[in-house]
PDB file of C-alpha atoms in Angstrom:
ATOM      1  CA  GLY A 122     -26.895  23.895-108.392  1.00 78.00           C
ATOM      2  CA  GLU A 123     -25.059  23.416-111.910  1.00 84.00           C
ATOM      3  CA  ASN A 124     -22.054  21.329-111.872  1.00 90.00           C
ATOM      4  CA  VAL A 125     -19.511  21.161-114.724  1.00 95.00           C
ATOM      5  CA  GLU A 126     -16.208  18.418-114.791  1.00 97.00           C
ATOM      6  CA  GLN A 127     -14.437  18.424-116.962  1.00 97.00           C
ATOM      7  CA  HIS A 128     -10.908  15.573-117.589  1.00 97.00           C
ATOM      8  CA  PRO A 129      -8.743  15.124-117.925  1.00 97.00           C
ATOM      9  CA  SER A 130      -6.194  16.626-115.847  1.00 97.00           C
ATOM     10  CA  THR A 131      -3.385  16.502-118.141  1.00 98.00           C
ATOM     11  CA  LEU A 132      -3.343  16.307-121.498  1.00 98.00           C
ATOM     12  CA  SER A 133      -0.154  15.465-123.712  1.00 98.00           C
ATOM     13  CA  VAL A 134       0.595  14.933-126.479  1.00 97.00           C
ATOM     14  CA  GLN A 135       2.757  15.641-129.837  1.00 97.00           C
ATOM     15  CA  GLU A 136       3.631  18.473-131.959  1.00 97.00           C
ATOM     16  CA  GLY A 137       1.601  17.875-134.701  1.00 97.00           C
ATOM     17  CA  ASP A 138      -1.221  15.589-132.808  1.00 97.00           C
ATOM     18  CA  SER A 139      -5.287  16.665-131.788  1.00 98.00           C
ATOM     19  CA  ALA A 140      -5.729  17.442-128.242  1.00 98.00           C
ATOM     20  CA  VAL A 141      -9.269  16.881-127.328  1.00 98.00           C
ATOM     21  CA  ILE A 142     -10.573  17.612-124.050  1.00 98.00           C
ATOM     22  CA  LYS A 143     -14.170  17.174-122.941  1.00 98.00           C
ATOM     23  CA  CYS A 144     -17.036  18.434-120.085  1.00 98.00           C
ATOM     24  CA  THR A 145     -20.112  17.170-118.761  1.00 97.00           C
ATOM     25  CA  TYR A 146     -22.450  19.786-117.111  1.00 96.00           C
ATOM     26  CA  SER A 147     -25.702  18.899-115.062  1.00 94.00           C
ATOM     27  CA  ASP A 148     -27.838  21.756-115.516  1.00 91.00           C
ATOM     28  CA  SER A 149     -30.903  20.971-118.898  1.00 90.00           C
ATOM     29  CA  ALA A 150     -31.372  24.575-118.401  1.00 89.00           C
ATOM     30  CA  SER A 151     -27.894  25.380-119.567  1.00 91.00           C
ATOM     31  CA  ASN A 152     -27.632  27.200-122.809  1.00 89.00           C
ATOM     32  CA  TYR A 153     -23.799  29.156-124.040  1.00 92.00           C
ATOM     33  CA  PHE A 154     -20.530  26.914-123.137  1.00 95.00           C
ATOM     34  CA  PRO A 155     -17.409  29.365-123.581  1.00 95.00           C
ATOM     35  CA  TRP A 156     -13.762  27.184-123.924  1.00 97.00           C
ATOM     36  CA  TYR A 157     -10.983  29.874-122.019  1.00 96.00           C
ATOM     37  CA  LYS A 158      -7.309  29.645-123.009  1.00 97.00           C
ATOM     38  CA  GLN A 159      -5.335  30.220-119.101  1.00 96.00           C
ATOM     39  CA  GLU A 160      -0.930  30.747-119.669  1.00 94.00           C
ATOM     40  CA  LEU A 161       0.599  31.267-116.454  1.00 90.00           C
ATOM     41  CA  GLY A 162      -0.017  34.000-114.742  1.00 86.00           C
ATOM     42  CA  LYS A 163      -2.133  35.268-117.048  1.00 90.00           C
ATOM     43  CA  ARG A 164      -6.189  36.441-117.399  1.00 92.00           C
ATOM     44  CA  PRO A 165      -8.509  33.747-119.238  1.00 93.00           C
ATOM     45  CA  GLN A 166      -9.083  34.033-122.815  1.00 93.00           C
ATOM     46  CA  LEU A 167     -11.740  33.282-124.397  1.00 93.00           C
ATOM     47  CA  ILE A 168     -11.367  30.989-126.872  1.00 96.00           C
ATOM     48  CA  ILE A 169     -14.357  30.021-128.648  1.00 96.00           C
ATOM     49  CA  ASP A 170     -17.941  29.007-127.489  1.00 94.00           C
ATOM     50  CA  ILE A 171     -21.343  27.601-128.463  1.00 93.00           C
ATOM     51  CA  ARG A 172     -24.179  28.278-128.008  1.00 90.00           C
ATOM     52  CA  SER A 173     -27.720  25.607-126.682  1.00 83.00           C
ATOM     53  CA  ASN A 174     -28.937  25.759-130.345  1.00 84.00           C
ATOM     54  CA  VAL A 175     -25.844  25.203-132.360  1.00 82.00           C
ATOM     55  CA  GLY A 176     -24.739  21.872-132.308  1.00 90.00           C
ATOM     56  CA  GLU A 177     -20.319  22.929-133.666  1.00 94.00           C
ATOM     57  CA  LYS A 178     -18.560  25.468-134.504  1.00 94.00           C
ATOM     58  CA  LYS A 179     -15.178  25.703-135.971  1.00 96.00           C
ATOM     59  CA  ASP A 180     -12.531  27.897-135.884  1.00 94.00           C
ATOM     60  CA  GLN A 181      -9.225  27.647-137.818  1.00 96.00           C
ATOM     61  CA  ARG A 182      -7.705  24.257-135.938  1.00 97.00           C
ATOM     62  CA  ILE A 183     -10.031  24.830-132.935  1.00 98.00           C
ATOM     63  CA  ALA A 184     -13.949  23.816-132.629  1.00 97.00           C
ATOM     64  CA  VAL A 185     -15.801  22.500-130.308  1.00 97.00           C
ATOM     65  CA  THR A 186     -19.151  20.195-130.685  1.00 97.00           C
ATOM     66  CA  LEU A 187     -21.755  19.557-128.008  1.00 96.00           C
ATOM     67  CA  ASN A 188     -24.172  17.210-127.239  1.00 95.00           C
ATOM     68  CA  LYS A 189     -27.166  18.244-125.036  1.00 93.00           C
ATOM     69  CA  THR A 190     -29.217  15.644-124.935  1.00 93.00           C
ATOM     70  CA  ALA A 191     -26.196  13.027-123.406  1.00 94.00           C
ATOM     71  CA  LYS A 192     -25.568  16.823-121.379  1.00 95.00           C
ATOM     72  CA  HIS A 193     -21.262  16.659-122.870  1.00 96.00           C
ATOM     73  CA  PHE A 194     -19.112  19.218-125.424  1.00 97.00           C
ATOM     74  CA  SER A 195     -15.446  19.065-126.702  1.00 98.00           C
ATOM     75  CA  LEU A 196     -12.993  20.944-127.440  1.00 98.00           C
ATOM     76  CA  HIS A 197     -10.554  19.514-130.133  1.00 98.00           C
ATOM     77  CA  ILE A 198      -7.819  20.820-131.550  1.00 98.00           C
ATOM     78  CA  THR A 199      -6.056  19.574-134.216  1.00 97.00           C
ATOM     79  CA  GLU A 200      -2.281  20.118-135.122  1.00 97.00           C
ATOM     80  CA  THR A 201      -1.147  21.243-131.979  1.00 98.00           C
ATOM     81  CA  GLN A 202       1.564  23.883-131.922  1.00 97.00           C
ATOM     82  CA  PRO A 203       3.789  24.865-128.875  1.00 96.00           C
ATOM     83  CA  GLU A 204       1.755  28.407-128.292  1.00 96.00           C
ATOM     84  CA  ASP A 205      -1.402  25.547-127.372  1.00 97.00           C
ATOM     85  CA  SER A 206       0.556  24.724-124.191  1.00 97.00           C
ATOM     86  CA  ALA A 207      -1.550  26.582-121.462  1.00 97.00           C
ATOM     87  CA  VAL A 208      -4.796  25.333-118.975  1.00 97.00           C
ATOM     88  CA  TYR A 209      -8.055  25.392-120.764  1.00 98.00           C
ATOM     89  CA  PHE A 210     -11.778  25.513-118.766  1.00 97.00           C
ATOM     90  CA  CYS A 211     -15.011  24.700-120.186  1.00 97.00           C
ATOM     91  CA  ALA A 212     -17.865  26.212-118.739  1.00 96.00           C
ATOM     92  CA  ALA A 213     -21.120  25.795-118.375  1.00 94.00           C
ATOM     93  CA  SER A 214     -23.904  29.405-118.378  1.00 89.00           C
ATOM     94  CA  THR A 215     -27.077  29.546-116.916  1.00 79.00           C
ATOM     95  CA  HIS A 216     -29.191  31.512-114.269  1.00 70.00           C
ATOM     96  CA  TYR A 217     -26.691  35.021-114.904  1.00 75.00           C
ATOM     97  CA  GLN A 218     -23.819  31.932-113.562  1.00 84.00           C
ATOM     98  CA  LEU A 219     -20.631  30.985-115.372  1.00 89.00           C
ATOM     99  CA  ILE A 220     -19.569  27.719-113.820  1.00 91.00           C
ATOM    100  CA  TRP A 221     -16.119  26.502-114.632  1.00 94.00           C
ATOM    101  CA  GLY A 222     -14.474  23.298-114.913  1.00 96.00           C
ATOM    102  CA  ALA A 223     -11.535  22.228-112.813  1.00 95.00           C
ATOM    103  CA  GLY A 224      -9.101  22.915-116.596  1.00 97.00           C
ATOM    104  CA  THR A 225      -7.547  21.134-118.745  1.00 98.00           C
ATOM    105  CA  LYS A 226      -3.697  21.278-118.909  1.00 97.00           C
ATOM    106  CA  LEU A 227      -2.379  20.259-122.720  1.00 98.00           C
ATOM    107  CA  ILE A 228       1.124  20.213-122.315  1.00 98.00           C
ATOM    108  CA  ILE A 229       2.430  19.891-126.541  1.00 97.00           C
ATOM    109  CA  LYS A 230       5.407  17.854-126.168  1.00 95.00           C
ATOM    110  CA  PRO A 231       8.603  18.326-129.019  1.00 91.00           C
TER     111      PRO A 231
ATOM    112  CA  ASP B 268     -10.571  51.017-125.932  1.00 56.00           C
ATOM    113  CA  ALA B 269      -9.236  49.681-123.093  1.00 78.00           C
ATOM    114  CA  GLY B 270      -9.447  46.426-121.508  1.00 93.00           C
ATOM    115  CA  VAL B 271     -11.119  45.835-118.097  1.00 96.00           C
ATOM    116  CA  THR B 272      -8.591  47.228-115.675  1.00 97.00           C
ATOM    117  CA  GLN B 273      -8.562  46.251-111.951  1.00 97.00           C
ATOM    118  CA  SER B 274      -6.801  47.025-108.658  1.00 97.00           C
ATOM    119  CA  PRO B 275      -5.329  46.751-107.124  1.00 97.00           C
ATOM    120  CA  THR B 276      -3.160  43.754-108.968  1.00 96.00           C
ATOM    121  CA  HIS B 277      -1.781  42.350-105.578  1.00 96.00           C
ATOM    122  CA  LEU B 278      -2.986  43.476-101.599  1.00 96.00           C
ATOM    123  CA  ILE B 279      -1.431  41.510 -98.462  1.00 97.00           C
ATOM    124  CA  LYS B 280      -3.335  41.726 -95.596  1.00 97.00           C
ATOM    125  CA  THR B 281      -4.512  39.440 -92.091  1.00 97.00           C
ATOM    126  CA  ARG B 282      -6.756  36.967 -91.063  1.00 97.00           C
ATOM    127  CA  GLY B 283      -9.768  39.294 -89.491  1.00 97.00           C
ATOM    128  CA  GLN B 284      -8.620  42.460 -91.587  1.00 98.00           C
ATOM    129  CA  HIS B 285     -11.534  44.440 -94.810  1.00 97.00           C
ATOM    130  CA  VAL B 286     -10.788  43.458 -98.030  1.00 98.00           C
ATOM    131  CA  THR B 287     -12.041  45.894-101.631  1.00 98.00           C
ATOM    132  CA  LEU B 288     -11.720  44.891-105.286  1.00 98.00           C
ATOM    133  CA  ARG B 289     -12.080  47.185-107.255  1.00 98.00           C
ATOM    134  CA  CYS B 290     -13.406  46.413-111.293  1.00 98.00           C
ATOM    135  CA  SER B 291     -13.845  48.542-113.929  1.00 97.00           C
ATOM    136  CA  PRO B 292     -15.696  47.136-116.814  1.00 96.00           C
ATOM    137  CA  ILE B 293     -15.212  47.470-121.095  1.00 95.00           C
ATOM    138  CA  SER B 294     -16.409  51.117-121.863  1.00 94.00           C
ATOM    139  CA  GLY B 295     -20.104  49.872-123.060  1.00 91.00           C
ATOM    140  CA  HIS B 296     -20.543  46.738-120.462  1.00 93.00           C
ATOM    141  CA  LYS B 297     -23.666  46.883-118.181  1.00 93.00           C
ATOM    142  CA  SER B 298     -22.934  43.637-116.990  1.00 93.00           C
ATOM    143  CA  VAL B 299     -19.641  42.289-113.721  1.00 94.00           C
ATOM    144  CA  SER B 300     -19.095  39.481-112.920  1.00 94.00           C
ATOM    145  CA  TRP B 301     -16.798  38.495-110.057  1.00 97.00           C
ATOM    146  CA  TYR B 302     -14.829  34.521-109.559  1.00 96.00           C
ATOM    147  CA  GLN B 303     -11.834  33.312-107.344  1.00 97.00           C
ATOM    148  CA  GLN B 304      -9.875  31.502-109.050  1.00 96.00           C
ATOM    149  CA  VAL B 305      -7.812  29.104-106.115  1.00 94.00           C
ATOM    150  CA  LEU B 306      -4.024  27.719-107.527  1.00 90.00           C
ATOM    151  CA  GLY B 307      -4.816  24.974-109.454  1.00 87.00           C
ATOM    152  CA  GLN B 308      -8.503  25.069-109.626  1.00 91.00           C
ATOM    153  CA  GLY B 309     -10.844  26.406-111.877  1.00 92.00           C
ATOM    154  CA  PRO B 310     -12.808  30.209-111.492  1.00 94.00           C
ATOM    155  CA  GLN B 311     -15.087  29.993-108.914  1.00 95.00           C
ATOM    156  CA  PHE B 312     -19.010  32.892-109.626  1.00 93.00           C
ATOM    157  CA  ILE B 313     -19.339  34.763-106.550  1.00 96.00           C
ATOM    158  CA  PHE B 314     -21.506  37.867-108.042  1.00 93.00           C
ATOM    159  CA  GLN B 315     -23.108  38.870-111.464  1.00 93.00           C
ATOM    160  CA  TYR B 316     -24.317  42.614-111.611  1.00 94.00           C
ATOM    161  CA  TYR B 317     -26.648  44.304-113.934  1.00 92.00           C
ATOM    162  CA  GLU B 318     -27.661  47.940-114.030  1.00 90.00           C
ATOM    163  CA  LYS B 319     -26.694  48.098-110.828  1.00 91.00           C
ATOM    164  CA  GLU B 320     -28.789  45.551-109.704  1.00 93.00           C
ATOM    165  CA  GLU B 321     -26.846  41.934-108.026  1.00 93.00           C
ATOM    166  CA  ARG B 322     -28.262  39.217-111.066  1.00 90.00           C
ATOM    167  CA  GLY B 323     -26.643  36.031-109.342  1.00 88.00           C
ATOM    168  CA  ARG B 324     -25.097  34.808-106.273  1.00 91.00           C
ATOM    169  CA  GLY B 325     -21.834  31.972-105.844  1.00 91.00           C
ATOM    170  CA  ASN B 326     -22.104  30.210-102.708  1.00 92.00           C
ATOM    171  CA  PHE B 327     -20.152  32.113-100.694  1.00 96.00           C
ATOM    172  CA  PRO B 328     -21.092  33.024 -97.688  1.00 97.00           C
ATOM    173  CA  ASP B 329     -22.546  36.970 -96.302  1.00 96.00           C
ATOM    174  CA  ARG B 330     -18.942  38.064 -95.194  1.00 97.00           C
ATOM    175  CA  PHE B 331     -17.762  38.857 -99.728  1.00 98.00           C
ATOM    176  CA  SER B 332     -20.403  41.932-100.854  1.00 97.00           C
ATOM    177  CA  ALA B 333     -20.234  43.780-103.455  1.00 97.00           C
ATOM    178  CA  ARG B 334     -22.000  46.960-105.347  1.00 97.00           C
ATOM    179  CA  GLN B 335     -22.144  48.446-108.902  1.00 97.00           C
ATOM    180  CA  PHE B 336     -22.020  52.008-109.322  1.00 96.00           C
ATOM    181  CA  PRO B 337     -23.992  54.316-111.899  1.00 95.00           C
ATOM    182  CA  ASN B 338     -20.415  54.213-114.331  1.00 95.00           C
ATOM    183  CA  TYR B 339     -20.885  50.801-114.046  1.00 96.00           C
ATOM    184  CA  SER B 340     -17.201  49.572-111.487  1.00 97.00           C
ATOM    185  CA  SER B 341     -17.826  47.537-109.345  1.00 97.00           C
ATOM    186  CA  GLU B 342     -16.037  47.249-105.282  1.00 98.00           C
ATOM    187  CA  LEU B 343     -16.046  43.435-104.548  1.00 98.00           C
ATOM    188  CA  ASN B 344     -15.276  43.574-100.359  1.00 98.00           C
ATOM    189  CA  VAL B 345     -14.624  40.515 -97.955  1.00 98.00           C
ATOM    190  CA  ASN B 346     -15.193  41.029 -94.224  1.00 97.00           C
ATOM    191  CA  ALA B 347     -12.546  38.608 -91.810  1.00 97.00           C
ATOM    192  CA  LEU B 348     -10.502  37.501 -93.874  1.00 98.00           C
ATOM    193  CA  LEU B 349      -8.951  33.714 -93.876  1.00 97.00           C
ATOM    194  CA  LEU B 350      -7.013  32.089 -94.551  1.00 97.00           C
ATOM    195  CA  GLY B 351      -8.799  30.516 -97.449  1.00 96.00           C
ATOM    196  CA  ASP B 352      -9.528  33.622 -99.226  1.00 97.00           C
ATOM    197  CA  SER B 353      -5.494  33.424-100.676  1.00 97.00           C
ATOM    198  CA  ALA B 354      -6.771  33.469-104.478  1.00 97.00           C
ATOM    199  CA  LEU B 355      -6.796  35.324-107.283  1.00 97.00           C
ATOM    200  CA  TYR B 356     -10.276  37.042-108.225  1.00 98.00           C
ATOM    201  CA  LEU B 357     -11.128  38.186-111.448  1.00 97.00           C
ATOM    202  CA  CYS B 358     -13.194  40.280-112.513  1.00 96.00           C
ATOM    203  CA  ALA B 359     -15.206  39.925-116.037  1.00 94.00           C
ATOM    204  CA  SER B 360     -17.577  42.264-117.989  1.00 93.00           C
ATOM    205  CA  SER B 361     -20.382  41.607-120.358  1.00 91.00           C
ATOM    206  CA  GLN B 362     -22.482  44.026-122.976  1.00 87.00           C
ATOM    207  CA  GLN B 363     -25.537  42.351-121.282  1.00 79.00           C
ATOM    208  CA  GLY B 364     -26.724  40.663-118.367  1.00 70.00           C
ATOM    209  CA  GLN B 365     -27.800  37.487-120.273  1.00 70.00           C
ATOM    210  CA  SER B 366     -26.299  34.314-119.220  1.00 65.00           C
ATOM    211  CA  TYR B 367     -25.050  33.622-122.961  1.00 70.00           C
ATOM    212  CA  ASN B 368     -23.381  36.979-122.984  1.00 78.00           C
ATOM    213  CA  GLU B 369     -19.332  36.544-123.680  1.00 84.00           C
ATOM    214  CA  GLN B 370     -17.627  38.037-120.992  1.00 89.00           C
ATOM    215  CA  PHE B 371     -13.890  39.885-121.132  1.00 91.00           C
ATOM    216  CA  PHE B 372     -11.586  39.442-117.846  1.00 94.00           C
ATOM    217  CA  GLY B 373      -9.177  41.630-115.925  1.00 96.00           C
ATOM    218  CA  PRO B 374      -5.986  40.819-115.095  1.00 95.00           C
ATOM    219  CA  GLY B 375      -7.057  39.571-111.785  1.00 96.00           C
ATOM    220  CA  THR B 376      -6.154  40.807-108.255  1.00 97.00           C
ATOM    221  CA  ARG B 377      -4.005  39.342-106.034  1.00 97.00           C
ATOM    222  CA  LEU B 378      -5.167  38.826-102.801  1.00 97.00           C
ATOM    223  CA  THR B 379      -2.404  36.242-100.295  1.00 97.00           C
ATOM    224  CA  VAL B 380      -4.077  36.396 -97.004  1.00 97.00           C
ATOM    225  CA  LEU B 381      -1.384  35.800 -93.507  1.00 96.00           C
TER     226      LEU B 381
END
């Protein structure tokens, strides 16, 4: 079955700097790759997603890239702000299952 | 328009008991998925239902079962509760059942097994 690995587990960046979170997946049939943000005690919120026929997608300060050959996808957050502090999850979807990474705790230092 | 709703919000049970968790999807959404999120970990896929039929099942024991009703709401049942079943149970709905459809999450049910 599908397996998703996510790195790093914790990422601390200075406010205003960029943050990059990386994920790899194992099932070449995966065709949808969402990223979720989860604040403490709250539900996951979709922040951006990408489908397998696209290599890159951007939405304001957030971008996602996908390398299907290498089975890698990454989340890029530019000009980080205090409200970006949260746990971020990547996921890969195949065969009616959404398989999640273990999460990255993003800390924005003032 | 209301989002995904789940009930109850919190639940405390003892080992060996049975629990039923409920989920109402966004109006017009026909697919419901269930996830278990243990503290400090990513959600683990349990089930997906579409048009009242099971479309996918994760690696969970037979103690876990679910169903979807004609109005697309869903129930997750867990029998013979174990301490390790303590987790946040999340329900998500999507318009269709395809794997590439965006999923919208409910607030979750926090289950504590003592």
